[in-house]
Coordinates of C-alpha atoms in Angstrom, one line a residue:
Chain A
M52 CA 60.8 32.7 -4.4
K53 CA 63.8 34.9 -3.5
I54 CA 63.7 38.7 -3.1
H55 CA 66.9 40.5 -4.0
K56 CA 65.8 44.1 -3.5
I57 CA 63.1 46.0 -1.6
H58 CA 62.5 49.7 -2.2
I59 CA 60.5 51.2 0.7
V60 CA 59.3 54.8 0.7
N61 CA 57.4 56.5 3.5
L62 CA 56.4 53.2 5.2
R63 CA 56.1 53.8 9.0
N64 CA 59.5 55.3 9.9
H65 CA 61.3 54.4 6.7
A66 CA 61.7 57.5 4.6
D67 CA 63.4 56.0 1.5
N68 CA 65.4 52.8 1.8
L69 CA 66.7 50.4 -0.8
I70 CA 67.4 47.1 0.9
E71 CA 69.4 44.4 -0.8
L72 CA 68.7 40.9 0.6
S73 CA 70.7 37.7 0.7
P74 CA 68.9 34.7 -0.9
S75 CA 69.4 32.7 2.3
T76 CA 69.2 34.2 5.9
N77 CA 68.8 37.9 6.6
I78 CA 69.2 39.1 10.2
I79 CA 67.6 42.5 10.7
H80 CA 68.5 44.1 14.0
G81 CA 68.2 47.4 15.8
S82 CA 66.7 48.8 18.9
N83 CA 62.9 49.0 19.5
G84 CA 61.2 51.3 17.0
S85 CA 64.1 51.2 14.6
G86 CA 61.9 49.8 11.8
K87 CA 62.9 46.1 11.8
T88 CA 59.4 44.8 11.6
T89 CA 58.5 47.3 8.9
I90 CA 60.8 45.5 6.5
L91 CA 58.8 42.3 7.1
E92 CA 55.6 44.2 6.7
S93 CA 56.8 45.5 3.3
V94 CA 57.2 41.9 2.2
A95 CA 53.7 41.0 3.5
L96 CA 52.3 44.0 1.5
A97 CA 54.0 42.7 -1.6
S98 CA 52.7 39.2 -1.0
H99 CA 49.1 39.9 -0.2
S100 CA 48.7 43.7 -0.1
K101 CA 48.2 43.7 3.7
S102 CA 50.4 43.9 6.7
F103 CA 50.3 41.0 9.2
Q104 CA 49.6 43.5 11.9
P105 CA 46.0 44.6 12.3
T106 CA 46.2 48.2 11.0
D107 CA 44.7 50.6 8.5
D108 CA 46.8 51.5 5.4
K109 CA 46.7 55.2 6.4
N110 CA 48.5 54.3 9.7
L111 CA 51.3 52.7 7.7
I112 CA 52.1 56.1 6.0
R113 CA 55.1 57.9 7.5
W114 CA 54.3 60.8 9.7
A115 CA 53.4 64.0 7.8
E116 CA 53.5 62.2 4.4
N117 CA 50.6 61.4 2.1
R118 CA 51.6 58.1 0.5
Y119 CA 53.6 55.0 0.9
F120 CA 55.3 53.0 -1.7
V121 CA 56.8 49.5 -1.7
N122 CA 58.6 47.9 -4.7
V123 CA 59.9 44.4 -4.5
F124 CA 62.2 42.7 -7.0
A125 CA 62.3 38.9 -6.8
D126 CA 63.0 35.8 -8.7
Y127 CA 60.8 32.7 -8.9
D128 CA 62.4 29.3 -8.1
M129 CA 62.8 28.9 -11.9
D130 CA 64.9 32.1 -12.1
I131 CA 62.2 34.1 -13.8
A132 CA 62.0 37.7 -12.6
Y133 CA 59.0 39.0 -10.7
E134 CA 58.4 42.6 -9.7
I135 CA 55.6 44.1 -7.7
S136 CA 54.8 47.6 -6.5
I137 CA 52.2 48.7 -4.0
N138 CA 51.4 52.4 -4.0
Y139 CA 49.0 53.9 -1.5
N140 CA 47.9 57.5 -1.5
R141 CA 45.9 58.6 1.4
G142 CA 42.2 58.4 0.6
S143 CA 42.4 56.5 -2.7
R144 CA 42.4 52.9 -3.7
K145 CA 45.7 51.0 -3.3
Q146 CA 47.5 50.8 -6.7
I147 CA 49.0 47.4 -7.3
N148 CA 51.2 46.7 -10.4
S149 CA 53.2 43.6 -11.0
S150 CA 55.0 41.7 -13.8
K151 CA 51.6 40.0 -14.2
G152 CA 49.6 43.1 -14.9
E153 CA 48.6 46.6 -13.9
N154 CA 45.9 47.9 -11.6
L155 CA 45.5 44.6 -9.9
Y156 CA 43.2 43.8 -7.0
P157 CA 44.5 42.2 -3.8
K158 CA 42.8 38.9 -4.8
D159 CA 44.9 38.9 -8.0
I160 CA 48.2 38.8 -6.3
I161 CA 47.5 36.5 -3.3
G162 CA 49.6 33.3 -3.8
E163 CA 51.9 34.8 -6.4
M164 CA 54.7 35.4 -3.8
P165 CA 53.9 32.9 -1.0
I166 CA 55.1 33.8 2.5
V167 CA 55.0 32.2 5.9
I168 CA 55.0 34.6 8.9
L169 CA 55.7 33.8 12.5
T170 CA 55.3 36.5 15.1
P171 CA 54.7 36.1 18.9
D172 CA 51.1 37.4 18.2
Y173 CA 50.3 34.1 16.5
K174 CA 50.4 32.3 19.9
A175 CA 46.6 32.8 19.7
I176 CA 46.4 30.1 17.1
T177 CA 47.0 27.3 19.6
F178 CA 45.3 28.8 22.6
G179 CA 43.2 31.7 21.4
S180 CA 39.7 31.8 20.0
P181 CA 38.2 29.9 17.0
Q182 CA 38.6 33.1 15.0
D183 CA 42.3 33.0 15.4
R184 CA 42.4 29.4 14.0
R185 CA 40.0 30.2 11.2
Q186 CA 42.3 33.1 10.2
F187 CA 45.2 30.7 10.1
I188 CA 43.4 28.3 7.7
D189 CA 42.2 31.3 5.6
T190 CA 45.7 32.7 5.2
V191 CA 47.2 29.4 4.2
L192 CA 44.4 28.3 1.9
S193 CA 44.1 31.7 0.3
Q194 CA 47.7 31.5 -0.8
A195 CA 47.1 28.0 -2.1
S196 CA 43.8 28.5 -4.0
K197 CA 42.3 31.4 -5.8
Y198 CA 39.1 29.4 -5.8
Y199 CA 39.1 29.6 -2.0
V200 CA 39.8 33.3 -2.1
D201 CA 36.8 33.8 -4.4
A202 CA 34.5 31.6 -2.3
I203 CA 35.4 33.1 1.1
L204 CA 35.1 36.7 -0.1
K205 CA 31.6 36.0 -1.6
Q206 CA 30.6 33.9 1.5
K207 CA 31.5 36.9 3.8
K208 CA 29.6 39.3 1.5
Y209 CA 26.5 37.2 1.5
L210 CA 26.7 36.8 5.2
K211 CA 26.6 40.6 5.6
H212 CA 23.7 40.9 3.2
R213 CA 21.9 38.1 4.9
N214 CA 22.5 39.7 8.4
A215 CA 21.2 43.0 7.0
I216 CA 18.0 41.4 5.9
L217 CA 17.5 39.5 9.2
G218 CA 18.5 42.6 11.2
Q219 CA 15.9 44.7 9.4
F220 CA 13.2 42.2 10.4
A221 CA 14.3 42.2 14.0
R222 CA 14.0 46.0 14.0
E223 CA 11.0 46.8 11.8
H224 CA 9.2 43.4 11.5
R225 CA 9.2 43.7 7.8
I226 CA 10.8 41.1 5.5
D227 CA 11.2 40.4 1.9
E228 CA 11.0 36.6 2.1
K229 CA 12.1 36.1 -1.5
L230 CA 15.1 38.2 -1.0
L231 CA 16.1 36.3 2.2
A232 CA 15.6 33.0 0.4
T233 CA 17.8 34.2 -2.5
A234 CA 20.5 35.4 -0.2
T235 CA 20.3 32.2 1.8
D236 CA 20.7 30.0 -1.4
F237 CA 23.9 31.8 -2.3
F238 CA 25.1 32.0 1.3
I239 CA 24.8 28.2 1.5
S240 CA 26.3 27.6 -1.9
Y241 CA 29.5 29.6 -1.2
S242 CA 29.6 28.3 2.4
S243 CA 29.6 24.8 1.0
D244 CA 32.6 25.7 -1.2
V245 CA 34.4 27.1 1.8
I246 CA 33.7 24.1 4.1
Y247 CA 34.6 21.6 1.3
K248 CA 37.9 23.3 0.7
R249 CA 38.6 23.5 4.5
F250 CA 37.9 19.7 4.8
Q251 CA 40.3 18.9 2.0
F252 CA 42.9 21.3 3.4
I253 CA 42.9 19.8 6.9
N254 CA 43.3 16.3 5.5
E255 CA 46.2 17.3 3.3
F256 CA 47.8 19.4 6.0
I257 CA 47.8 16.9 8.9
P258 CA 50.8 14.8 7.6
F259 CA 52.9 17.9 7.2
F260 CA 51.9 19.0 10.7
K261 CA 52.8 15.6 12.3
Q262 CA 56.1 15.5 10.6
S263 CA 57.2 18.9 11.5
Y264 CA 56.2 18.4 15.1
A265 CA 58.3 15.3 15.3
E266 CA 61.2 17.2 13.8
I267 CA 61.0 20.0 16.2
T268 CA 60.6 18.1 19.4
D269 CA 62.4 14.8 18.6
S270 CA 59.6 13.3 20.7
A271 CA 57.0 10.6 20.3
E272 CA 54.2 12.9 21.4
L273 CA 51.1 12.5 19.3
V274 CA 49.6 15.5 17.7
E275 CA 46.4 15.7 15.6
L276 CA 44.1 18.3 14.0
K277 CA 40.4 18.0 13.7
Y278 CA 38.2 20.2 11.7
K279 CA 35.0 21.2 13.4
P280 CA 32.6 22.7 10.9
D281 CA 29.5 24.4 12.3
S282 CA 26.2 22.6 11.7
I283 CA 27.8 19.7 9.8
E284 CA 27.8 16.2 11.0
F285 CA 30.4 14.0 9.4
N286 CA 32.5 10.9 9.6
Q287 CA 36.1 12.0 9.9
F288 CA 37.3 9.0 7.9
S289 CA 35.1 9.2 4.8
K290 CA 35.1 11.7 2.0
M291 CA 32.4 14.4 2.1
E292 CA 30.7 15.5 -1.1
K293 CA 29.9 19.2 -1.6
S294 CA 26.3 18.3 -2.2
E295 CA 26.1 16.6 1.3
I296 CA 27.5 19.7 2.9
S297 CA 24.9 22.0 1.2
E298 CA 22.1 19.6 2.2
Q299 CA 23.1 19.8 5.8
L300 CA 23.4 23.5 5.7
V301 CA 19.9 23.7 4.1
K302 CA 18.6 21.6 7.0
A303 CA 20.3 23.9 9.5
S304 CA 18.9 27.0 7.9
K305 CA 15.4 25.5 8.2
N306 CA 15.8 24.6 11.8
L307 CA 17.3 27.9 12.8
Y308 CA 14.9 30.1 10.7
Q309 CA 12.6 31.3 13.5
N310 CA 15.6 31.8 15.8
E311 CA 17.4 33.8 13.2
L312 CA 14.4 36.1 12.6
R313 CA 14.1 36.7 16.4
R314 CA 17.8 37.4 16.8
G315 CA 18.2 39.3 13.6
T316 CA 21.4 37.5 12.6
T317 CA 22.8 34.4 10.8
L318 CA 23.3 31.5 13.2
F319 CA 25.0 28.9 11.1
G320 CA 27.8 28.7 8.6
P321 CA 31.6 28.4 8.3
Q322 CA 32.1 31.8 10.0
K323 CA 31.5 29.7 13.2
D324 CA 33.9 26.9 12.4
D325 CA 36.8 25.8 14.6
I326 CA 39.8 23.4 14.4
D327 CA 40.8 21.4 17.4
I328 CA 44.5 20.8 18.0
F329 CA 45.2 17.7 20.0
I330 CA 48.4 16.7 21.9
N331 CA 48.5 13.2 23.3
Q332 CA 44.8 13.0 22.8
G333 CA 44.1 16.0 25.0
L334 CA 42.9 19.4 23.6
A335 CA 46.0 21.6 23.3
K336 CA 44.0 24.7 24.4
D337 CA 43.5 23.1 27.8
A338 CA 46.2 20.4 28.2
A339 CA 49.4 21.7 26.5
S340 CA 52.3 23.2 28.6
Q341 CA 53.8 26.6 27.6
G342 CA 56.7 24.7 25.9
Q343 CA 54.3 22.5 24.0
H344 CA 52.3 25.5 22.8
K345 CA 55.5 27.0 21.4
S346 CA 56.4 23.7 19.6
L347 CA 52.9 23.4 18.3
L348 CA 52.9 26.9 16.8
I349 CA 56.3 26.5 15.3
S350 CA 55.3 23.1 13.7
L351 CA 52.1 24.6 12.3
K352 CA 54.2 27.2 10.6
F353 CA 56.8 24.8 9.3
A354 CA 53.9 22.6 8.1
E355 CA 52.5 25.7 6.4
F356 CA 55.8 26.2 4.6
E357 CA 56.0 22.6 3.4
F358 CA 52.3 22.6 2.4
L359 CA 52.6 25.8 0.4
K360 CA 55.8 24.7 -1.2
T361 CA 54.1 21.5 -2.4
V362 CA 50.8 23.0 -3.5
V363 CA 52.0 26.3 -5.0
R364 CA 55.2 24.8 -6.3
E365 CA 57.1 27.8 -5.2
T366 CA 59.4 28.1 -2.1
P367 CA 57.7 30.5 0.3
I368 CA 59.7 33.3 1.9
I369 CA 59.9 32.9 5.7
L370 CA 59.4 35.9 8.0
L371 CA 60.2 35.6 11.6
D372 CA 59.4 38.6 13.7
D373 CA 61.2 38.7 17.0
I374 CA 60.4 35.1 17.9
F375 CA 63.8 34.2 19.5
S376 CA 63.1 36.4 22.5
E377 CA 60.3 34.0 23.3
L378 CA 62.3 30.8 22.9
D379 CA 65.0 29.3 25.1
A380 CA 68.5 28.7 23.6
A381 CA 68.0 25.0 22.9
R382 CA 64.7 25.5 21.1
S383 CA 66.0 28.5 19.2
Q384 CA 69.0 26.5 18.0
K385 CA 66.7 23.7 16.9
V386 CA 64.4 26.1 14.9
L387 CA 67.4 27.8 13.3
E388 CA 69.0 24.5 12.2
L389 CA 65.7 23.3 10.8
L390 CA 65.3 26.6 9.0
L391 CA 68.6 26.2 7.3
T392 CA 67.7 22.8 5.8
K393 CA 64.6 24.4 4.1
N394 CA 66.6 26.3 1.5
A395 CA 64.2 29.2 1.8
Q396 CA 64.9 32.9 1.9
T397 CA 64.4 34.0 5.5
L398 CA 64.0 37.4 7.1
I399 CA 64.5 37.4 10.9
T400 CA 64.2 40.4 13.2
V401 CA 66.2 40.3 16.4
T402 CA 67.0 42.7 19.2
E403 CA 70.3 41.0 20.2
P404 CA 72.2 39.9 17.2
D405 CA 75.3 38.7 19.2
K406 CA 73.4 36.2 21.2
F407 CA 71.8 35.0 18.0
L408 CA 75.0 34.7 16.0
N409 CA 76.7 32.7 18.8
W410 CA 74.3 29.9 18.1
Q411 CA 75.7 29.5 14.6
K412 CA 79.3 28.5 13.8
D413 CA 79.2 29.2 10.1
K414 CA 78.2 32.8 9.7
S415 CA 78.9 33.1 5.9
N416 CA 75.3 32.4 5.1
F417 CA 74.0 35.3 7.0
K418 CA 73.5 38.9 5.9
I419 CA 73.2 41.4 8.7
I420 CA 71.1 44.5 8.2
S421 CA 71.4 47.0 11.0
L422 CA 68.7 49.7 11.5
S423 CA 68.6 52.8 13.5
E424 CA 65.5 55.1 13.5
G425 CA 64.3 53.9 10.1
R426 CA 67.7 54.1 8.4
I427 CA 70.1 51.4 7.3
V428 CA 73.3 51.7 9.2
T429 CA 75.5 49.0 7.6
Chain B
M16 CA 43.6 79.9 -0.1
N17 CA 43.7 83.6 -1.0
Y18 CA 46.2 83.4 -3.9
T19 CA 43.5 82.2 -6.3
S20 CA 40.0 83.5 -6.8
E21 CA 36.7 82.3 -5.4
S22 CA 35.5 81.5 -8.9
I23 CA 38.4 79.3 -9.6
E24 CA 37.9 77.5 -6.3
K25 CA 34.2 77.0 -7.1
A26 CA 35.1 75.5 -10.6
I27 CA 37.7 73.2 -9.0
E28 CA 35.1 72.0 -6.5
I29 CA 32.5 71.3 -9.2
F30 CA 35.0 69.4 -11.4
S31 CA 36.3 67.3 -8.5
S32 CA 32.8 66.1 -7.7
F33 CA 32.9 64.2 -11.1
P34 CA 33.7 60.5 -10.8
S35 CA 37.4 59.6 -11.2
I36 CA 38.4 63.2 -11.2
G37 CA 40.6 64.3 -8.3
K38 CA 41.8 67.7 -7.1
K39 CA 44.7 67.9 -9.4
T40 CA 42.8 67.0 -12.6
A41 CA 40.0 69.4 -11.5
Q42 CA 42.6 72.2 -11.3
R43 CA 44.0 71.3 -14.7
L44 CA 40.5 71.4 -16.3
T45 CA 39.8 74.8 -14.6
Y46 CA 43.0 76.4 -15.9
F47 CA 42.3 74.9 -19.4
L48 CA 38.9 76.5 -19.4
L49 CA 40.4 79.9 -18.4
R50 CA 42.7 79.8 -21.4
Q51 CA 39.8 79.2 -23.9
D52 CA 37.8 81.9 -25.7
D53 CA 34.5 83.1 -24.2
S54 CA 32.7 81.2 -27.0
F55 CA 34.0 77.9 -25.6
A56 CA 32.6 78.5 -22.2
E57 CA 29.2 79.6 -23.7
K58 CA 29.1 76.5 -25.9
M59 CA 29.9 74.3 -23.0
S60 CA 27.3 75.8 -20.7
K61 CA 24.7 75.4 -23.5
V62 CA 25.7 71.8 -24.0
I63 CA 25.3 71.1 -20.3
I64 CA 21.9 72.8 -20.0
D65 CA 20.6 71.1 -23.2
L66 CA 21.8 67.8 -21.8
K67 CA 19.8 68.2 -18.6
H68 CA 16.7 69.7 -20.5
N69 CA 16.5 67.3 -23.4
V70 CA 17.7 64.0 -22.1
R71 CA 15.3 62.0 -20.0
F72 CA 14.4 58.4 -19.3
C73 CA 12.5 56.3 -21.9
S74 CA 9.2 55.5 -20.2
I75 CA 9.5 51.9 -21.4
C76 CA 13.1 50.7 -20.9
F77 CA 14.5 53.6 -18.7
N78 CA 17.5 54.2 -20.9
Y79 CA 18.4 57.8 -21.6
T80 CA 16.7 59.3 -24.6
E81 CA 15.7 62.6 -26.2
R82 CA 12.4 61.3 -27.5
D83 CA 10.1 59.0 -25.7
P84 CA 9.9 56.1 -26.4
C85 CA 13.6 55.8 -27.2
P86 CA 14.8 54.8 -30.7
I87 CA 15.4 51.2 -29.6
C88 CA 11.9 50.7 -28.0
S89 CA 10.2 52.4 -31.0
S90 CA 12.2 50.5 -33.7
T91 CA 10.1 48.1 -35.8
K92 CA 13.2 46.0 -36.7
R93 CA 13.9 44.7 -33.2
D94 CA 12.6 41.5 -31.7
R95 CA 10.1 42.6 -29.1
S96 CA 9.9 39.1 -27.5
I97 CA 13.4 39.3 -26.0
L98 CA 14.3 41.6 -23.2
C99 CA 17.9 42.1 -21.9
V100 CA 18.1 43.4 -18.3
V101 CA 21.1 45.6 -17.5
E102 CA 22.3 47.7 -14.5
E103 CA 23.1 51.1 -16.1
P104 CA 22.5 52.9 -19.4
N105 CA 26.1 52.5 -20.4
D106 CA 25.7 48.8 -20.3
V107 CA 23.2 49.2 -23.2
V108 CA 26.0 50.9 -25.2
S109 CA 28.4 48.0 -24.5
I110 CA 25.9 45.4 -25.7
E111 CA 24.7 47.5 -28.7
K112 CA 28.4 47.6 -29.8
T113 CA 28.4 43.9 -30.3
N114 CA 25.7 44.2 -33.1
D115 CA 24.6 40.8 -31.9
F116 CA 21.5 41.5 -29.9
Y117 CA 18.3 42.5 -31.6
G118 CA 15.9 42.4 -28.7
L119 CA 14.8 45.2 -26.3
Y120 CA 16.5 46.4 -23.1
H121 CA 15.4 47.2 -19.6
V122 CA 17.7 49.4 -17.5
L123 CA 17.3 48.7 -13.7
H124 CA 19.4 51.8 -12.6
G125 CA 21.3 49.9 -10.0
V126 CA 21.3 46.5 -8.2
M127 CA 19.8 45.5 -4.9
N128 CA 22.0 45.8 -1.9
P129 CA 20.5 44.8 1.5
L130 CA 23.6 46.0 3.3
E131 CA 23.1 49.5 2.0
G132 CA 19.4 49.3 2.2
I133 CA 18.8 49.3 -1.6
S134 CA 15.7 47.2 -2.1
Q135 CA 13.7 46.3 -5.2
D136 CA 11.6 49.5 -4.8
D137 CA 14.7 51.6 -5.4
I138 CA 15.4 50.1 -8.8
K139 CA 13.1 49.6 -11.8
V140 CA 11.8 46.1 -11.0
V141 CA 8.0 46.8 -11.0
E142 CA 8.5 48.5 -14.3
L143 CA 10.2 45.4 -15.7
I144 CA 7.3 43.1 -14.5
S145 CA 4.7 45.4 -16.1
R146 CA 6.5 44.8 -19.5
L147 CA 6.4 41.0 -19.4
H148 CA 3.0 40.4 -21.1
D149 CA 4.3 39.9 -24.6
V150 CA 7.8 38.9 -23.8
E151 CA 9.1 35.3 -24.3
E152 CA 12.6 35.5 -23.0
V153 CA 14.4 37.6 -20.3
I154 CA 18.2 37.7 -20.4
F155 CA 20.0 39.1 -17.4
A156 CA 23.3 40.9 -18.2
L157 CA 24.1 42.3 -14.7
N158 CA 27.7 42.6 -13.5
P159 CA 29.1 39.4 -12.0
S160 CA 29.3 41.0 -8.5
V161 CA 27.7 39.5 -5.4
E162 CA 24.9 42.1 -5.6
G163 CA 24.4 41.5 -9.4
E164 CA 24.1 37.8 -8.8
L165 CA 21.6 38.4 -5.9
T166 CA 19.5 40.8 -8.0
T167 CA 19.5 38.5 -11.0
H168 CA 18.2 35.5 -9.0
Y169 CA 15.8 37.6 -6.9
I170 CA 14.1 39.0 -10.0
A171 CA 14.2 35.6 -11.7
K172 CA 12.2 34.3 -8.7
L173 CA 9.7 37.1 -9.0
I174 CA 9.1 36.6 -12.7
K175 CA 9.1 32.9 -12.9
P176 CA 5.2 32.7 -12.5
F177 CA 4.9 34.7 -15.8
G178 CA 6.2 31.6 -17.7
V179 CA 8.9 33.4 -19.6
K180 CA 12.2 31.9 -20.5
I181 CA 14.9 33.2 -18.1
S182 CA 18.7 33.2 -18.6
R183 CA 21.8 35.0 -17.6
I184 CA 24.9 35.8 -19.6
A185 CA 27.8 33.3 -19.1
S186 CA 30.9 34.1 -17.1
G187 CA 34.3 32.4 -17.3
V188 CA 37.5 32.4 -19.4
P189 CA 37.7 35.6 -21.4
M190 CA 38.1 35.6 -25.2
G191 CA 41.7 35.8 -26.4
S192 CA 43.0 34.4 -23.1
S193 CA 43.9 30.8 -22.6
L194 CA 43.1 28.3 -19.9
E195 CA 46.8 28.1 -19.0
F196 CA 46.7 31.8 -17.8
S197 CA 43.3 31.6 -16.0
D198 CA 43.2 31.1 -12.3
D199 CA 41.5 28.1 -10.7
A200 CA 38.6 30.3 -9.5
T201 CA 37.8 31.4 -13.0
I202 CA 38.1 27.9 -14.5
A203 CA 36.0 26.3 -11.7
R204 CA 33.2 28.9 -12.2
A205 CA 33.5 28.5 -16.0
L206 CA 33.1 24.7 -15.5
E207 CA 30.0 25.2 -13.4
G208 CA 28.5 27.4 -16.1
R209 CA 29.4 24.9 -18.9
I210 CA 27.0 24.4 -21.8
A211 CA 26.0 21.3 -23.7
I212 CA 27.3 21.1 -27.3

């Protein structure tokens, strides 16, 4: 997928900008608050209707305005045109129209324009909480499978309903057993779908991860990923059937029933899953050095790129938000070199373009976009 | 705003409380009304008052009706052994349009939603159970939302002891569309709901 034009209206500090992009590397630079990241956010909005920064849509609207609008013109790898627009008016539902249809829901567009984002905030994936790692799997898998999107949305909804039923019992000591049983049945059914998909995903993802780690570090360090589903016992080396997963969840729900009633909340399920990242047989969370953490994160992201490219059969767009300020010169150069071999469209925000360009001898592939206070300068 | 009148503001407020009508449309409707003859306004107020006075729920199926029981429930041509359970009165209209269903209806007036505290007592579930004595089959035609699914299976559990046949409408690949253009979620769910031929 390659974007050739983005039209941004009233998004953060962009008033009305038409930005033309190069199909290879785009360097977006400007001082702090000039609106660099907003351009990456507009691509994220077009890809899955949400920014990669935790924020409400109403906070994305430019000051004193009532709506934002993003219109992206792109081409699939096969040279077929794809256009999408996101229109958000304060207080109403986001309007999404694309070449695929009008009045779409976010779940309809996810995966259509695959993207891989790397920002310094994603450090949390390798040493943050399980939630950060689940979110990582969810964003990758959601772009790869609509079935997963459907399953995880329903799983989360049933979790809320189930917690509401259990919570009511904890407060009022009143429970509709049949309702709880029905909600539990569905919760387990969709949870099994989610766990099954995550199993499958981790197994397919590991080879990509190992390979990109080796490419980035040129080292013989061994890395490994291990899925740790809550309440499920399994043999890592044998295939797990969906029916086995639901049986184990049913067992867990029976064992935890009294406890759940007392605590008024659900105590099992994929919302408690984790993935362990290993380096040289030690847990990365505890054992990895600062430098290894950075290499792990970058290889997870390159692996995400290769995985999506293989599964979606469309080259993802790569968004790098100010990551070179976090990397030393040698690692930066390595990442950049590797990036150029991917043949993907890349959008990179930098604060110091000169330092960045010095790393690269051939500058003909680069398009430089300069920003100042939400306006394009060059 | 002192450049319009209080009456106009009130009308706009009333119109914008309608579903899917925003402030601008409400304004347009108000100005349209002002341009019409007095007789239009009189006719319209009468229509609204008659609507509220004459239309009530059918005491059997809880669809809207002017005479109780409603024409569907009192028809002698319909199959009284099959009951189709729907969420809202307009769902009855959708199914009637197919001319393919000859049974009776039961309108729940909503679905259960534990998160919002909507329980079986807030919808017409007891009323449904009291109708089951001479019914052989109950077909659930609720929306394929999480809450619709939860309600369908919950009520199915409740009525199982009555020994009626229970089914729900199928979901999957829409008519006129092809497998090629359906996403994997739709196809997978359609496979789960496959039927023997």
